[in-house]
Amino acid sequence: MAVPTLTIAVLTKNEAHRIEACLASAAFADQVLVVDSGSTDNTVALSRQAGAEVFEYPDWQGFAVQRNRLIAHAKCDYIFFLDADELITPAFQKELQAIVQSNAQAVWQIQWRMVAYGHELTYYISRSKVERLFRRDMLKEYVGAVHEQAILHNENPANPVPRKVISAKLLHHSRETVRGSLEKLTQYVMLGASKRAQAGKRGGVVRGLASGLSMFVRLYVFRLGFLCGGAGFLYCLFVALEAFFRYAALHYDKDHLTNNVGRA
């Protein structure tokens, strides 16, 4: 019986400052795949130098379309989606390889060790779980212009494919600079506002204040952001600002929202 193989798939756009470290952490995979969304820096060249197979699609149509292009170019039995701001640790690599070698049929979720403004948020409790590892023959496509969702072949809602969590955590460089956080704020806000507009939700300043304040308290107090110094404060503040401005934009920019916000 052939040994199961692994594709690690990465989406990029203007990631020259971090793509080498990302791809180096993925070099153990049987196939390292990059789909670039029109970088104007040397992301593509650096990715090729790192040994990745690179395909360029500058016609940005949303994350789901780009992920489907990754799927189309994947050749291995399993496909793992890695973001350019993430690093695979040795512990994560070991667990990932063991899963692939087991040839199990499931969907695996990941969790993060958060890094912000040059500091790991050691005490911060990250509870996000994101589906990232699939058997390629089970993965049909991604859908959703705003927040993409994986669709599996012939999944029965009454008997869904098992979801499991990888114990080791990815190192996630969520926010590197204050300037970068400010530049990304618009993109994240408009994506979130578009999603809520699709769901028929109402916006406004009061709703935004309630959302932003509750978000800050949840992250800074209950998820222990206050134990992570200035970096922890900034991280929680920017997430709370996004929560506020999503509802402000949903009200004041409702005629200008689009399902296809361009990637920065």
PDB file of C-alpha atoms in Angstrom:
ATOM      1  CA  MET A   1       0.000   0.000   0.000  1.00  0.00           C
ATOM      2  CA  ALA A   2       1.363   3.409  -0.975  1.00  0.00           C
ATOM      3  CA  VAL A   3       2.327   5.806   1.796  1.00  0.00           C
ATOM      4  CA  PRO A   4      -0.195   8.699   1.961  1.00  0.00           C
ATOM      5  CA  THR A   5       1.159  12.046   0.784  1.00  0.00           C
ATOM      6  CA  LEU A   6       0.643  15.640   1.883  1.00  0.00           C
ATOM      7  CA  THR A   7       0.185  18.940   0.036  1.00  0.00           C
ATOM      8  CA  ILE A   8       0.649  22.143   2.022  1.00  0.00           C
ATOM      9  CA  ALA A   9      -1.177  24.971   0.258  1.00  0.00           C
ATOM     10  CA  VAL A  10      -0.591  28.695   0.827  1.00  0.00           C
ATOM     11  CA  LEU A  11      -2.343  31.815  -0.483  1.00  0.00           C
ATOM     12  CA  THR A  12      -0.144  34.873  -0.895  1.00  0.00           C
ATOM     13  CA  LYS A  13      -0.191  38.526  -1.812  1.00  0.00           C
ATOM     14  CA  ASN A  14       2.742  40.792  -0.968  1.00  0.00           C
ATOM     15  CA  GLU A  15       4.122  38.455   1.690  1.00  0.00           C
ATOM     16  CA  ALA A  16       7.827  38.869   0.860  1.00  0.00           C
ATOM     17  CA  HIS A  17       8.699  39.811   4.448  1.00  0.00           C
ATOM     18  CA  ARG A  18       7.512  36.469   5.846  1.00  0.00           C
ATOM     19  CA  ILE A  19       6.939  33.924   3.078  1.00  0.00           C
ATOM     20  CA  GLU A  20      10.420  32.370   3.355  1.00  0.00           C
ATOM     21  CA  ALA A  21       9.922  31.439   7.017  1.00  0.00           C
ATOM     22  CA  CYS A  22       6.422  30.139   6.320  1.00  0.00           C
ATOM     23  CA  LEU A  23       7.513  27.911   3.442  1.00  0.00           C
ATOM     24  CA  ALA A  24      10.628  26.726   5.281  1.00  0.00           C
ATOM     25  CA  SER A  25       8.376  25.423   8.048  1.00  0.00           C
ATOM     26  CA  ALA A  26       6.343  23.532   5.412  1.00  0.00           C
ATOM     27  CA  ALA A  27       9.293  22.079   3.498  1.00  0.00           C
ATOM     28  CA  PHE A  28       8.711  18.546   4.837  1.00  0.00           C
ATOM     29  CA  ALA A  29       5.519  18.195   2.761  1.00  0.00           C
ATOM     30  CA  ASP A  30       5.459  16.133  -0.439  1.00  0.00           C
ATOM     31  CA  GLN A  31       4.119  19.169  -2.304  1.00  0.00           C
ATOM     32  CA  VAL A  32       4.315  22.812  -1.266  1.00  0.00           C
ATOM     33  CA  LEU A  33       1.865  24.849  -3.299  1.00  0.00           C
ATOM     34  CA  VAL A  34       1.430  28.620  -3.575  1.00  0.00           C
ATOM     35  CA  VAL A  35      -1.363  30.509  -5.310  1.00  0.00           C
ATOM     36  CA  ASP A  36      -0.448  34.194  -5.549  1.00  0.00           C
ATOM     37  CA  SER A  37      -3.102  36.884  -5.888  1.00  0.00           C
ATOM     38  CA  GLY A  38      -1.064  39.487  -7.759  1.00  0.00           C
ATOM     39  CA  SER A  39       1.897  40.381  -5.570  1.00  0.00           C
ATOM     40  CA  THR A  40       3.822  43.508  -6.512  1.00  0.00           C
ATOM     41  CA  ASP A  41       6.821  42.602  -4.346  1.00  0.00           C
ATOM     42  CA  ASN A  42       9.090  39.556  -4.775  1.00  0.00           C
ATOM     43  CA  THR A  43       6.779  37.058  -3.053  1.00  0.00           C
ATOM     44  CA  VAL A  44       6.538  34.908  -6.185  1.00  0.00           C
ATOM     45  CA  ALA A  45      10.305  34.762  -6.725  1.00  0.00           C
ATOM     46  CA  LEU A  46      10.997  33.952  -3.082  1.00  0.00           C
ATOM     47  CA  SER A  47       8.338  31.234  -3.105  1.00  0.00           C
ATOM     48  CA  ARG A  48       9.906  29.586  -6.147  1.00  0.00           C
ATOM     49  CA  GLN A  49      13.367  29.859  -4.582  1.00  0.00           C
ATOM     50  CA  ALA A  50      11.964  28.048  -1.526  1.00  0.00           C
ATOM     51  CA  GLY A  51      10.933  25.136  -3.758  1.00  0.00           C
ATOM     52  CA  ALA A  52       7.200  25.779  -3.908  1.00  0.00           C
ATOM     53  CA  GLU A  53       5.061  25.243  -6.990  1.00  0.00           C
ATOM     54  CA  VAL A  54       3.704  28.716  -7.713  1.00  0.00           C
ATOM     55  CA  PHE A  55       0.631  29.686  -9.737  1.00  0.00           C
ATOM     56  CA  GLU A  56      -0.357  33.312 -10.283  1.00  0.00           C
ATOM     57  CA  TYR A  57      -4.005  34.427 -10.342  1.00  0.00           C
ATOM     58  CA  PRO A  58      -4.167  38.225 -10.029  1.00  0.00           C
ATOM     59  CA  ASP A  59      -7.900  38.333 -10.870  1.00  0.00           C
ATOM     60  CA  TRP A  60      -9.008  38.495  -7.235  1.00  0.00           C
ATOM     61  CA  GLN A  61     -12.504  37.011  -6.826  1.00  0.00           C
ATOM     62  CA  GLY A  62     -12.426  36.195  -3.124  1.00  0.00           C
ATOM     63  CA  PHE A  63     -10.781  33.714  -0.801  1.00  0.00           C
ATOM     64  CA  ALA A  64     -13.063  30.835  -1.790  1.00  0.00           C
ATOM     65  CA  VAL A  65     -12.073  31.080  -5.469  1.00  0.00           C
ATOM     66  CA  GLN A  66      -8.373  31.214  -4.607  1.00  0.00           C
ATOM     67  CA  ARG A  67      -8.647  28.217  -2.287  1.00  0.00           C
ATOM     68  CA  ASN A  68     -10.440  26.281  -5.029  1.00  0.00           C
ATOM     69  CA  ARG A  69      -7.483  27.026  -7.278  1.00  0.00           C
ATOM     70  CA  LEU A  70      -5.186  25.554  -4.641  1.00  0.00           C
ATOM     71  CA  ILE A  71      -7.351  22.433  -4.581  1.00  0.00           C
ATOM     72  CA  ALA A  72      -7.179  22.171  -8.384  1.00  0.00           C
ATOM     73  CA  HIS A  73      -3.369  22.171  -8.321  1.00  0.00           C
ATOM     74  CA  ALA A  74      -2.989  19.824  -5.323  1.00  0.00           C
ATOM     75  CA  LYS A  75      -1.662  16.361  -6.153  1.00  0.00           C
ATOM     76  CA  CYS A  76      -1.415  14.566  -2.819  1.00  0.00           C
ATOM     77  CA  ASP A  77      -3.762  12.472  -0.689  1.00  0.00           C
ATOM     78  CA  TYR A  78      -4.143  15.135   1.996  1.00  0.00           C
ATOM     79  CA  ILE A  79      -4.228  18.914   1.698  1.00  0.00           C
ATOM     80  CA  PHE A  80      -3.363  21.270   4.538  1.00  0.00           C
ATOM     81  CA  PHE A  81      -4.087  24.992   4.179  1.00  0.00           C
ATOM     82  CA  LEU A  82      -1.405  27.185   5.750  1.00  0.00           C
ATOM     83  CA  ASP A  83      -1.590  30.982   5.891  1.00  0.00           C
ATOM     84  CA  ALA A  84       1.472  33.041   5.033  1.00  0.00           C
ATOM     85  CA  ASP A  85       1.521  34.547   8.541  1.00  0.00           C
ATOM     86  CA  GLU A  86       1.683  31.118  10.183  1.00  0.00           C
ATOM     87  CA  LEU A  87       4.586  28.823  11.037  1.00  0.00           C
ATOM     88  CA  ILE A  88       4.494  25.062  11.549  1.00  0.00           C
ATOM     89  CA  THR A  89       6.316  24.158  14.753  1.00  0.00           C
ATOM     90  CA  PRO A  90       8.232  20.856  15.114  1.00  0.00           C
ATOM     91  CA  ALA A  91       5.484  19.507  17.404  1.00  0.00           C
ATOM     92  CA  PHE A  92       2.797  20.431  14.882  1.00  0.00           C
ATOM     93  CA  GLN A  93       4.801  18.857  12.045  1.00  0.00           C
ATOM     94  CA  LYS A  94       5.153  15.596  13.959  1.00  0.00           C
ATOM     95  CA  GLU A  95       1.419  15.396  14.664  1.00  0.00           C
ATOM     96  CA  LEU A  96       0.477  16.383  11.116  1.00  0.00           C
ATOM     97  CA  GLN A  97       2.705  13.706   9.612  1.00  0.00           C
ATOM     98  CA  ALA A  98       1.279  11.085  11.972  1.00  0.00           C
ATOM     99  CA  ILE A  99      -2.265  11.968  10.888  1.00  0.00           C
ATOM    100  CA  VAL A 100      -1.364  11.675   7.217  1.00  0.00           C
ATOM    101  CA  GLN A 101       0.402   8.352   7.750  1.00  0.00           C
ATOM    102  CA  SER A 102      -2.687   7.000   9.544  1.00  0.00           C
ATOM    103  CA  ASN A 103      -4.715   7.511   6.349  1.00  0.00           C
ATOM    104  CA  ALA A 104      -7.719   8.443   8.497  1.00  0.00           C
ATOM    105  CA  GLN A 105     -10.880   9.955   7.074  1.00  0.00           C
ATOM    106  CA  ALA A 106     -11.849  13.095   8.950  1.00  0.00           C
ATOM    107  CA  VAL A 107     -11.509  16.865   8.923  1.00  0.00           C
ATOM    108  CA  TRP A 108      -8.951  18.400  11.282  1.00  0.00           C
ATOM    109  CA  GLN A 109      -9.100  21.803  12.926  1.00  0.00           C
ATOM    110  CA  ILE A 110      -6.175  23.892  14.113  1.00  0.00           C
ATOM    111  CA  GLN A 111      -5.618  26.277  16.995  1.00  0.00           C
ATOM    112  CA  TRP A 112      -3.074  29.069  17.348  1.00  0.00           C
ATOM    113  CA  ARG A 113      -0.276  30.339  19.525  1.00  0.00           C
ATOM    114  CA  MET A 114      -0.731  34.069  18.959  1.00  0.00           C
ATOM    115  CA  VAL A 115       2.143  36.450  18.204  1.00  0.00           C
ATOM    116  CA  ALA A 116       1.483  40.199  18.023  1.00  0.00           C
ATOM    117  CA  TYR A 117       3.831  43.154  17.645  1.00  0.00           C
ATOM    118  CA  GLY A 118       6.897  40.973  18.070  1.00  0.00           C
ATOM    119  CA  HIS A 119       5.734  39.239  21.249  1.00  0.00           C
ATOM    120  CA  GLU A 120       4.085  35.882  21.761  1.00  0.00           C
ATOM    121  CA  LEU A 121       0.910  36.368  23.766  1.00  0.00           C
ATOM    122  CA  THR A 122       1.873  33.564  26.115  1.00  0.00           C
ATOM    123  CA  TYR A 123      -1.064  33.872  28.494  1.00  0.00           C
ATOM    124  CA  TYR A 124      -3.712  34.751  25.940  1.00  0.00           C
ATOM    125  CA  ILE A 125      -6.387  32.074  25.530  1.00  0.00           C
ATOM    126  CA  SER A 126      -7.082  31.557  21.832  1.00  0.00           C
ATOM    127  CA  ARG A 127     -10.241  29.524  21.327  1.00  0.00           C
ATOM    128  CA  SER A 128     -10.581  29.778  17.561  1.00  0.00           C
ATOM    129  CA  LYS A 129     -10.747  26.459  15.726  1.00  0.00           C
ATOM    130  CA  VAL A 130     -10.420  26.485  11.949  1.00  0.00           C
ATOM    131  CA  GLU A 131     -10.763  23.559   9.541  1.00  0.00           C
ATOM    132  CA  ARG A 132      -7.463  23.202   7.690  1.00  0.00           C
ATOM    133  CA  LEU A 133      -6.613  19.541   6.991  1.00  0.00           C
ATOM    134  CA  PHE A 134      -8.643  17.404   4.589  1.00  0.00           C
ATOM    135  CA  ARG A 135      -8.381  14.254   2.568  1.00  0.00           C
ATOM    136  CA  ARG A 136      -8.253  15.682  -0.929  1.00  0.00           C
ATOM    137  CA  ASP A 137     -10.731  13.156  -2.315  1.00  0.00           C
ATOM    138  CA  MET A 138     -13.282  14.266   0.306  1.00  0.00           C
ATOM    139  CA  LEU A 139     -12.923  18.020  -0.295  1.00  0.00           C
ATOM    140  CA  LYS A 140     -15.234  19.320  -3.008  1.00  0.00           C
ATOM    141  CA  GLU A 141     -14.804  23.091  -2.910  1.00  0.00           C
ATOM    142  CA  TYR A 142     -14.916  26.280  -0.900  1.00  0.00           C
ATOM    143  CA  VAL A 143     -17.928  28.576  -1.065  1.00  0.00           C
ATOM    144  CA  GLY A 144     -18.680  32.032   0.303  1.00  0.00           C
ATOM    145  CA  ALA A 145     -17.357  35.347  -0.913  1.00  0.00           C
ATOM    146  CA  VAL A 146     -16.881  36.799   2.568  1.00  0.00           C
ATOM    147  CA  HIS A 147     -15.945  33.956   4.938  1.00  0.00           C
ATOM    148  CA  GLU A 148     -15.244  30.847   2.918  1.00  0.00           C
ATOM    149  CA  GLN A 149     -16.492  27.436   4.029  1.00  0.00           C
ATOM    150  CA  ALA A 150     -15.287  23.996   2.947  1.00  0.00           C
ATOM    151  CA  ILE A 151     -17.853  21.726   1.286  1.00  0.00           C
ATOM    152  CA  LEU A 152     -17.229  17.966   1.297  1.00  0.00           C
ATOM    153  CA  HIS A 153     -18.323  15.425  -1.293  1.00  0.00           C
ATOM    154  CA  ASN A 154     -21.583  13.693  -0.359  1.00  0.00           C
ATOM    155  CA  GLU A 155     -21.479  14.604   3.331  1.00  0.00           C
ATOM    156  CA  ASN A 156     -24.629  13.429   5.065  1.00  0.00           C
ATOM    157  CA  PRO A 157     -25.891  15.949   7.666  1.00  0.00           C
ATOM    158  CA  ALA A 158     -27.308  13.052   9.653  1.00  0.00           C
ATOM    159  CA  ASN A 159     -23.909  11.353   9.726  1.00  0.00           C
ATOM    160  CA  PRO A 160     -21.274  14.073   9.256  1.00  0.00           C
ATOM    161  CA  VAL A 161     -17.587  13.451   8.697  1.00  0.00           C
ATOM    162  CA  PRO A 162     -15.769  13.489  12.082  1.00  0.00           C
ATOM    163  CA  ARG A 163     -14.114  16.766  13.072  1.00  0.00           C
ATOM    164  CA  LYS A 164     -10.949  16.481  15.133  1.00  0.00           C
ATOM    165  CA  VAL A 165      -8.576  19.036  16.643  1.00  0.00           C
ATOM    166  CA  ILE A 166      -4.817  18.892  16.149  1.00  0.00           C
ATOM    167  CA  SER A 167      -3.324  19.113  19.641  1.00  0.00           C
ATOM    168  CA  ALA A 168      -0.188  21.061  18.744  1.00  0.00           C
ATOM    169  CA  LYS A 169      -0.744  24.699  17.798  1.00  0.00           C
ATOM    170  CA  LEU A 170       0.341  26.760  14.812  1.00  0.00           C
ATOM    171  CA  LEU A 171       2.418  29.850  15.502  1.00  0.00           C
ATOM    172  CA  HIS A 172       0.277  32.702  14.177  1.00  0.00           C
ATOM    173  CA  HIS A 173       1.909  36.095  13.578  1.00  0.00           C
ATOM    174  CA  SER A 174      -1.445  37.839  13.668  1.00  0.00           C
ATOM    175  CA  ARG A 175      -0.319  41.454  13.790  1.00  0.00           C
ATOM    176  CA  GLU A 176       3.225  42.638  13.226  1.00  0.00           C
ATOM    177  CA  THR A 177       3.016  46.443  13.356  1.00  0.00           C
ATOM    178  CA  VAL A 178       0.575  49.131  14.410  1.00  0.00           C
ATOM    179  CA  ARG A 179       0.732  50.587  10.904  1.00  0.00           C
ATOM    180  CA  GLY A 180      -0.078  47.201   9.372  1.00  0.00           C
ATOM    181  CA  SER A 181      -3.002  46.773  11.765  1.00  0.00           C
ATOM    182  CA  LEU A 182      -4.377  50.159  10.761  1.00  0.00           C
ATOM    183  CA  GLU A 183      -4.005  49.347   7.077  1.00  0.00           C
ATOM    184  CA  LYS A 184      -5.792  46.000   7.526  1.00  0.00           C
ATOM    185  CA  LEU A 185      -8.569  47.512   9.629  1.00  0.00           C
ATOM    186  CA  THR A 186     -10.576  48.666   6.603  1.00  0.00           C
ATOM    187  CA  GLN A 187     -10.435  45.270   4.913  1.00  0.00           C
ATOM    188  CA  TYR A 188     -11.488  43.343   8.002  1.00  0.00           C
ATOM    189  CA  VAL A 189     -14.244  45.838   8.812  1.00  0.00           C
ATOM    190  CA  MET A 190     -15.766  45.760   5.333  1.00  0.00           C
ATOM    191  CA  LEU A 191     -15.605  41.977   5.102  1.00  0.00           C
ATOM    192  CA  GLY A 192     -17.409  41.685   8.419  1.00  0.00           C
ATOM    193  CA  ALA A 193     -19.974  44.328   7.485  1.00  0.00           C
ATOM    194  CA  SER A 194     -20.692  42.562   4.183  1.00  0.00           C
ATOM    195  CA  LYS A 195     -21.223  39.268   5.992  1.00  0.00           C
ATOM    196  CA  ARG A 196     -23.693  40.864   8.390  1.00  0.00           C
ATOM    197  CA  ALA A 197     -25.479  42.633   5.549  1.00  0.00           C
ATOM    198  CA  GLN A 198     -25.974  39.261   3.870  1.00  0.00           C
ATOM    199  CA  ALA A 199     -27.493  37.951   7.099  1.00  0.00           C
ATOM    200  CA  GLY A 200     -29.926  40.880   7.247  1.00  0.00           C
ATOM    201  CA  LYS A 201     -28.455  42.419  10.396  1.00  0.00           C
ATOM    202  CA  ARG A 202     -28.758  46.093  11.286  1.00  0.00           C
ATOM    203  CA  GLY A 203     -25.863  48.397  12.080  1.00  0.00           C
ATOM    204  CA  GLY A 204     -25.335  51.634  13.937  1.00  0.00           C
ATOM    205  CA  VAL A 205     -23.060  53.360  16.427  1.00  0.00           C
ATOM    206  CA  VAL A 206     -24.809  52.003  19.528  1.00  0.00           C
ATOM    207  CA  ARG A 207     -24.671  48.445  18.226  1.00  0.00           C
ATOM    208  CA  GLY A 208     -21.048  48.998  17.341  1.00  0.00           C
ATOM    209  CA  LEU A 209     -20.184  50.328  20.779  1.00  0.00           C
ATOM    210  CA  ALA A 210     -21.887  47.368  22.443  1.00  0.00           C
ATOM    211  CA  SER A 211     -20.085  44.906  20.161  1.00  0.00           C
ATOM    212  CA  GLY A 212     -16.696  46.584  20.517  1.00  0.00           C
ATOM    213  CA  LEU A 213     -16.871  46.956  24.274  1.00  0.00           C
ATOM    214  CA  SER A 214     -18.015  43.389  24.859  1.00  0.00           C
ATOM    215  CA  MET A 215     -15.291  42.129  22.540  1.00  0.00           C
ATOM    216  CA  PHE A 216     -12.573  44.073  24.372  1.00  0.00           C
ATOM    217  CA  VAL A 217     -13.731  42.876  27.795  1.00  0.00           C
ATOM    218  CA  ARG A 218     -13.945  39.275  26.581  1.00  0.00           C
ATOM    219  CA  LEU A 219     -10.452  39.271  25.088  1.00  0.00           C
ATOM    220  CA  TYR A 220      -8.607  41.528  27.502  1.00  0.00           C
ATOM    221  CA  VAL A 221     -10.138  40.255  30.729  1.00  0.00           C
ATOM    222  CA  PHE A 222     -11.595  36.784  30.288  1.00  0.00           C
ATOM    223  CA  ARG A 223      -9.034  35.547  27.761  1.00  0.00           C
ATOM    224  CA  LEU A 224      -6.203  37.068  29.807  1.00  0.00           C
ATOM    225  CA  GLY A 225      -4.960  39.629  27.298  1.00  0.00           C
ATOM    226  CA  PHE A 226      -4.143  41.890  30.267  1.00  0.00           C
ATOM    227  CA  LEU A 227      -1.357  39.472  31.239  1.00  0.00           C
ATOM    228  CA  CYS A 228       0.388  39.992  27.878  1.00  0.00           C
ATOM    229  CA  GLY A 229       1.626  43.546  28.359  1.00  0.00           C
ATOM    230  CA  GLY A 230       1.342  46.300  25.786  1.00  0.00           C
ATOM    231  CA  ALA A 231       1.211  43.863  22.880  1.00  0.00           C
ATOM    232  CA  GLY A 232      -1.761  42.134  24.465  1.00  0.00           C
ATOM    233  CA  PHE A 233      -3.555  45.450  24.950  1.00  0.00           C
ATOM    234  CA  LEU A 234      -2.985  46.501  21.344  1.00  0.00           C
ATOM    235  CA  TYR A 235      -4.143  43.149  20.000  1.00  0.00           C
ATOM    236  CA  CYS A 236      -7.395  43.241  21.995  1.00  0.00           C
ATOM    237  CA  LEU A 237      -7.966  46.907  21.128  1.00  0.00           C
ATOM    238  CA  PHE A 238      -7.674  46.379  17.370  1.00  0.00           C
ATOM    239  CA  VAL A 239     -10.030  43.391  17.427  1.00  0.00           C
ATOM    240  CA  ALA A 240     -12.514  45.492  19.424  1.00  0.00           C
ATOM    241  CA  LEU A 241     -12.172  48.384  16.949  1.00  0.00           C
ATOM    242  CA  GLU A 242     -13.010  46.003  14.120  1.00  0.00           C
ATOM    243  CA  ALA A 243     -16.117  44.892  16.013  1.00  0.00           C
ATOM    244  CA  PHE A 244     -17.209  48.529  16.449  1.00  0.00           C
ATOM    245  CA  PHE A 245     -16.566  49.702  12.904  1.00  0.00           C
ATOM    246  CA  ARG A 246     -18.267  46.646  11.349  1.00  0.00           C
ATOM    247  CA  TYR A 247     -21.605  47.825  12.709  1.00  0.00           C
ATOM    248  CA  ALA A 248     -20.860  51.478  11.945  1.00  0.00           C
ATOM    249  CA  ALA A 249     -20.070  50.571   8.326  1.00  0.00           C
ATOM    250  CA  LEU A 250     -23.131  48.336   8.131  1.00  0.00           C
ATOM    251  CA  HIS A 251     -25.280  51.418   8.833  1.00  0.00           C
ATOM    252  CA  TYR A 252     -23.414  54.298   7.196  1.00  0.00           C
ATOM    253  CA  ASP A 253     -21.862  52.438   4.247  1.00  0.00           C
ATOM    254  CA  LYS A 254     -24.711  50.014   3.586  1.00  0.00           C
ATOM    255  CA  ASP A 255     -25.097  51.174  -0.036  1.00  0.00           C
ATOM    256  CA  HIS A 256     -21.402  50.627  -0.736  1.00  0.00           C
ATOM    257  CA  LEU A 257     -20.850  47.181   0.711  1.00  0.00           C
ATOM    258  CA  THR A 258     -19.670  44.445  -1.625  1.00  0.00           C
ATOM    259  CA  ASN A 259     -19.244  40.707  -1.260  1.00  0.00           C
ATOM    260  CA  ASN A 260     -15.872  40.883  -2.954  1.00  0.00           C
ATOM    261  CA  VAL A 261     -13.703  43.192  -0.922  1.00  0.00           C
ATOM    262  CA  GLY A 262     -10.238  43.251  -2.433  1.00  0.00           C
ATOM    263  CA  ARG A 263      -7.363  41.647  -0.607  1.00  0.00           C
ATOM    264  CA  ALA A 264      -4.782  44.089   0.708  1.00  0.00           C
TER     265      ALA A 264
END
